[in-house]
C-alpha positions as a LaTeX table, in Angstrom:
\begin{tabular}{lrrr}
\hline
Residue & $x$ (\AA) & $y$ (\AA) & $z$ (\AA) \\
\hline
Met1 & $-36.81$ & $-76.15$ & 50.22 \\
Val2 & $-36.94$ & $-72.36$ & 50.01 \\
Ala3 & $-33.33$ & $-72.16$ & 51.27 \\
Ala4 & $-32.24$ & $-74.69$ & 48.61 \\
Ala5 & $-33.97$ & $-72.68$ & 45.89 \\
Lys6 & $-32.30$ & $-69.50$ & 47.12 \\
Ser7 & $-28.87$ & $-71.11$ & 47.17 \\
Lys8 & $-29.36$ & $-72.47$ & 43.64 \\
Thr9 & $-30.38$ & $-69.00$ & 42.49 \\
Ala10 & $-27.38$ & $-67.46$ & 44.24 \\
Ala11 & $-25.07$ & $-70.07$ & 42.68 \\
Ala12 & $-26.52$ & $-69.41$ & 39.23 \\
Lys13 & $-26.00$ & $-65.69$ & 39.67 \\
Thr14 & $-22.44$ & $-66.28$ & 40.83 \\
Arg15 & $-21.69$ & $-68.49$ & 37.85 \\
Arg16 & $-23.23$ & $-66.00$ & 35.44 \\
Thr17 & $-21.26$ & $-63.13$ & 36.93 \\
Arg18 & $-18.06$ & $-65.13$ & 36.89 \\
Arg19 & $-18.59$ & $-66.19$ & 33.26 \\
Thr20 & $-19.46$ & $-62.65$ & 32.26 \\
Gly21 & $-16.36$ & $-61.33$ & 33.98 \\
Arg22 & $-14.13$ & $-63.79$ & 32.15 \\
Arg23 & $-15.89$ & $-63.92$ & 28.81 \\
Asp24 & $-13.91$ & $-61.16$ & 27.14 \\
Pro25 & $-10.15$ & $-61.40$ & 26.77 \\
Leu26 & $-8.07$ & $-58.35$ & 27.73 \\
Ala27 & $-7.94$ & $-56.79$ & 24.23 \\
Ile28 & $-11.74$ & $-56.79$ & 23.92 \\
Thr29 & $-12.22$ & $-55.66$ & 27.53 \\
Leu30 & $-9.93$ & $-52.66$ & 27.04 \\
Leu31 & $-11.53$ & $-51.61$ & 23.76 \\
Lys32 & $-15.03$ & $-51.93$ & 25.21 \\
Lys33 & $-13.98$ & $-49.89$ & 28.25 \\
Asp34 & $-12.87$ & $-47.11$ & 25.89 \\
His35 & $-16.23$ & $-47.34$ & 24.11 \\
Arg36 & $-18.23$ & $-46.98$ & 27.33 \\
Glu37 & $-16.10$ & $-44.06$ & 28.51 \\
Val38 & $-16.52$ & $-42.06$ & 25.30 \\
Glu39 & $-20.23$ & $-42.86$ & 25.04 \\
Gly40 & $-20.66$ & $-41.47$ & 28.55 \\
Trp41 & $-18.78$ & $-38.31$ & 27.65 \\
Phe42 & $-20.98$ & $-37.74$ & 24.60 \\
Asp43 & $-24.01$ & $-38.07$ & 26.88 \\
Asp44 & $-22.42$ & $-35.62$ & 29.34 \\
Tyr45 & $-21.74$ & $-33.15$ & 26.52 \\
Glu46 & $-25.46$ & $-32.98$ & 25.75 \\
Gln47 & $-26.06$ & $-31.53$ & 29.24 \\
Leu48 & $-23.47$ & $-28.75$ & 29.02 \\
Glu49 & $-24.24$ & $-25.10$ & 28.32 \\
Ala50 & $-20.99$ & $-23.24$ & 29.02 \\
Asp51 & $-18.65$ & $-22.99$ & 26.03 \\
Ala52 & $-15.54$ & $-23.55$ & 28.16 \\
Glu53 & $-16.98$ & $-26.80$ & 29.54 \\
Lys54 & $-18.00$ & $-27.94$ & 26.05 \\
Leu55 & $-14.51$ & $-27.26$ & 24.71 \\
Ala56 & $-12.81$ & $-29.06$ & 27.60 \\
Leu57 & $-15.02$ & $-32.12$ & 27.28 \\
Phe58 & $-14.74$ & $-32.23$ & 23.49 \\
Asn59 & $-10.94$ & $-32.08$ & 23.78 \\
Lys60 & $-11.09$ & $-35.07$ & 26.15 \\
Ile61 & $-13.35$ & $-36.96$ & 23.70 \\
Ala62 & $-11.11$ & $-36.10$ & 20.73 \\
Leu63 & $-7.96$ & $-37.29$ & 22.51 \\
Ala64 & $-9.61$ & $-40.55$ & 23.57 \\
Leu65 & $-10.89$ & $-41.20$ & 20.05 \\
Lys66 & $-7.55$ & $-40.41$ & 18.41 \\
Val67 & $-5.70$ & $-42.77$ & 20.72 \\
His68 & $-8.36$ & $-45.48$ & 20.46 \\
Thr69 & $-8.47$ & $-45.41$ & 16.65 \\
Gln70 & $-4.68$ & $-45.46$ & 16.48 \\
Ile71 & $-4.28$ & $-48.52$ & 18.71 \\
Glu72 & $-7.01$ & $-50.33$ & 16.79 \\
Glu73 & $-5.39$ & $-49.45$ & 13.46 \\
Glu74 & $-1.81$ & $-50.23$ & 14.55 \\
Ile75 & $-2.44$ & $-53.41$ & 16.52 \\
Phe76 & $-5.98$ & $-54.82$ & 16.68 \\
Tyr77 & $-7.17$ & $-54.57$ & 13.07 \\
Pro78 & $-3.94$ & $-55.73$ & 11.37 \\
Glu79 & $-3.55$ & $-58.67$ & 13.74 \\
Glu80 & $-7.19$ & $-59.66$ & 13.23 \\
Arg81 & $-6.93$ & $-59.60$ & 9.42 \\
Gly82 & $-7.66$ & $-63.19$ & 8.43 \\
Glu83 & $-9.64$ & $-63.81$ & 11.64 \\
Val84 & $-12.29$ & $-61.15$ & 10.95 \\
Glu85 & $-14.10$ & $-60.66$ & 7.63 \\
Asp86 & $-12.14$ & $-58.29$ & 5.39 \\
Asp87 & $-15.26$ & $-56.24$ & 4.57 \\
Met88 & $-15.87$ & $-55.52$ & 8.25 \\
Leu89 & $-12.29$ & $-54.41$ & 8.85 \\
Asp90 & $-12.31$ & $-52.30$ & 5.67 \\
Glu91 & $-15.50$ & $-50.56$ & 6.81 \\
Ala92 & $-14.01$ & $-49.98$ & 10.27 \\
Tyr93 & $-10.97$ & $-48.24$ & 8.73 \\
Val94 & $-13.28$ & $-46.05$ & 6.61 \\
Glu95 & $-15.42$ & $-45.21$ & 9.65 \\
His96 & $-12.27$ & $-44.25$ & 11.56 \\
Asp97 & $-11.23$ & $-42.01$ & 8.69 \\
Gly98 & $-14.62$ & $-40.28$ & 8.68 \\
Ala99 & $-14.46$ & $-39.76$ & 12.44 \\
Lys100 & $-10.93$ & $-38.32$ & 12.22 \\
Lys101 & $-12.05$ & $-35.83$ & 9.56 \\
Leu102 & $-15.03$ & $-34.74$ & 11.65 \\
Ile103 & $-12.82$ & $-34.40$ & 14.75 \\
Ala104 & $-10.42$ & $-32.18$ & 12.77 \\
Glu105 & $-13.32$ & $-30.01$ & 11.59 \\
Ile106 & $-14.60$ & $-29.59$ & 15.14 \\
Glu107 & $-11.09$ & $-28.86$ & 16.47 \\
Ala108 & $-10.82$ & $-26.02$ & 13.95 \\
Met109 & $-13.98$ & $-24.46$ & 15.44 \\
Gln110 & $-15.01$ & $-22.97$ & 18.76 \\
Pro111 & $-18.08$ & $-23.78$ & 20.85 \\
Gly112 & $-20.69$ & $-21.24$ & 19.90 \\
Asp113 & $-19.72$ & $-21.40$ & 16.22 \\
Glu114 & $-22.50$ & $-22.36$ & 13.85 \\
Phe115 & $-22.87$ & $-26.16$ & 13.70 \\
Tyr116 & $-20.31$ & $-26.85$ & 16.48 \\
Asp117 & $-22.80$ & $-28.64$ & 18.74 \\
Ala118 & $-24.42$ & $-30.35$ & 15.74 \\
Lys119 & $-21.06$ & $-31.71$ & 14.60 \\
Val120 & $-20.26$ & $-33.02$ & 18.08 \\
Lys121 & $-23.71$ & $-34.68$ & 18.16 \\
Val122 & $-23.18$ & $-36.27$ & 14.74 \\
Leu123 & $-19.72$ & $-37.47$ & 15.78 \\
Gly124 & $-21.29$ & $-39.12$ & 18.83 \\
Glu125 & $-23.91$ & $-40.85$ & 16.68 \\
Tyr126 & $-21.22$ & $-41.91$ & 14.24 \\
Ile127 & $-19.13$ & $-43.39$ & 17.04 \\
Lys128 & $-22.14$ & $-45.20$ & 18.54 \\
His129 & $-22.81$ & $-46.77$ & 15.12 \\
His130 & $-19.17$ & $-47.84$ & 14.81 \\
Val131 & $-19.16$ & $-49.31$ & 18.33 \\
Lys132 & $-22.34$ & $-51.26$ & 17.58 \\
Glu133 & $-20.71$ & $-52.77$ & 14.49 \\
Glu134 & $-17.68$ & $-53.83$ & 16.50 \\
Glu135 & $-19.61$ & $-55.22$ & 19.47 \\
Gln136 & $-22.71$ & $-56.79$ & 17.90 \\
Pro137 & $-23.10$ & $-60.59$ & 17.69 \\
Gly138 & $-21.12$ & $-61.65$ & 14.64 \\
Gly139 & $-19.28$ & $-58.31$ & 14.65 \\
Ile140 & $-15.56$ & $-57.64$ & 14.73 \\
Phe141 & $-15.09$ & $-58.48$ & 18.42 \\
Ala142 & $-17.15$ & $-61.68$ & 18.22 \\
Gln143 & $-15.18$ & $-62.87$ & 15.21 \\
Ala144 & $-11.88$ & $-61.95$ & 16.86 \\
Lys145 & $-12.76$ & $-64.02$ & 19.94 \\
Lys146 & $-13.30$ & $-67.08$ & 17.72 \\
Gly147 & $-9.91$ & $-66.67$ & 16.05 \\
Asp148 & $-6.48$ & $-67.99$ & 16.94 \\
Glu149 & $-4.93$ & $-64.73$ & 18.15 \\
Asp150 & $-3.94$ & $-64.45$ & 21.82 \\
Leu151 & $-6.23$ & $-61.56$ & 22.71 \\
Asp152 & $-4.89$ & $-61.34$ & 26.26 \\
Ala153 & $-1.33$ & $-60.81$ & 25.01 \\
Met154 & $-2.66$ & $-58.37$ & 22.42 \\
Gly155 & $-4.45$ & $-56.56$ & 25.24 \\
Glu156 & $-1.11$ & $-55.98$ & 26.96 \\
Arg157 & 0.29 & $-54.47$ & 23.73 \\
Leu158 & $-2.83$ & $-52.30$ & 23.31 \\
Lys159 & $-2.56$ & $-51.07$ & 26.89 \\
Ala160 & 1.14 & $-50.23$ & 26.57 \\
Arg161 & 0.63 & $-48.42$ & 23.26 \\
Lys162 & $-2.33$ & $-46.49$ & 24.67 \\
Glu163 & $-0.23$ & $-45.30$ & 27.62 \\
Glu164 & 2.55 & $-44.28$ & 25.23 \\
Leu165 & 0.18 & $-42.32$ & 22.96 \\
Met166 & $-1.61$ & $-40.62$ & 25.88 \\
Ala167 & 1.77 & $-39.46$ & 27.19 \\
Gln168 & 2.80 & $-38.18$ & 23.72 \\
Met169 & $-0.50$ & $-36.39$ & 23.18 \\
Gly170 & $-0.62$ & $-34.90$ & 26.66 \\
Gly171 & $-3.39$ & $-36.96$ & 28.17 \\
Pro172 & $-3.61$ & $-38.91$ & 31.42 \\
Ala173 & $-2.15$ & $-42.41$ & 31.59 \\
Ala174 & $-4.43$ & $-45.25$ & 30.63 \\
Asn175 & $-6.03$ & $-47.31$ & 33.39 \\
\hline
\end{tabular}
């Protein structure tokens, strides 16, 4: 009986893992991967003390955010218009605009300048808020998954455009 209970538990875990692994179509998986990566970098930034390290990591964050916002604005958001509530998409565009302005301000500064670290911190909080709005139940991603768009095919377009933009902007190729 104990062996049967263990095998049922193992089977349930396997099913859950399998479902979890397949739940998100490629477009959502790629965008969420970008979110996790940048969130981790913001956390890493908090631990840095050397200005050169701060600058290098911020440049990595800025590039990732510029590319991510561009692929969302060129492909994901326009193709999801009609599938996702207009208000949510409008707010996402405005949040992107605010983030781009803050990135430009930080890029015009140097680590060690007054408010540099504070602006990076606020940018991180701003991005975390934006990510939460996209990923929360009923949010942009949840609504997109309920729509008629082929999010796996869109994921291929997102991936190709990301690789193209990273090459143009001097970053590493997308995974």
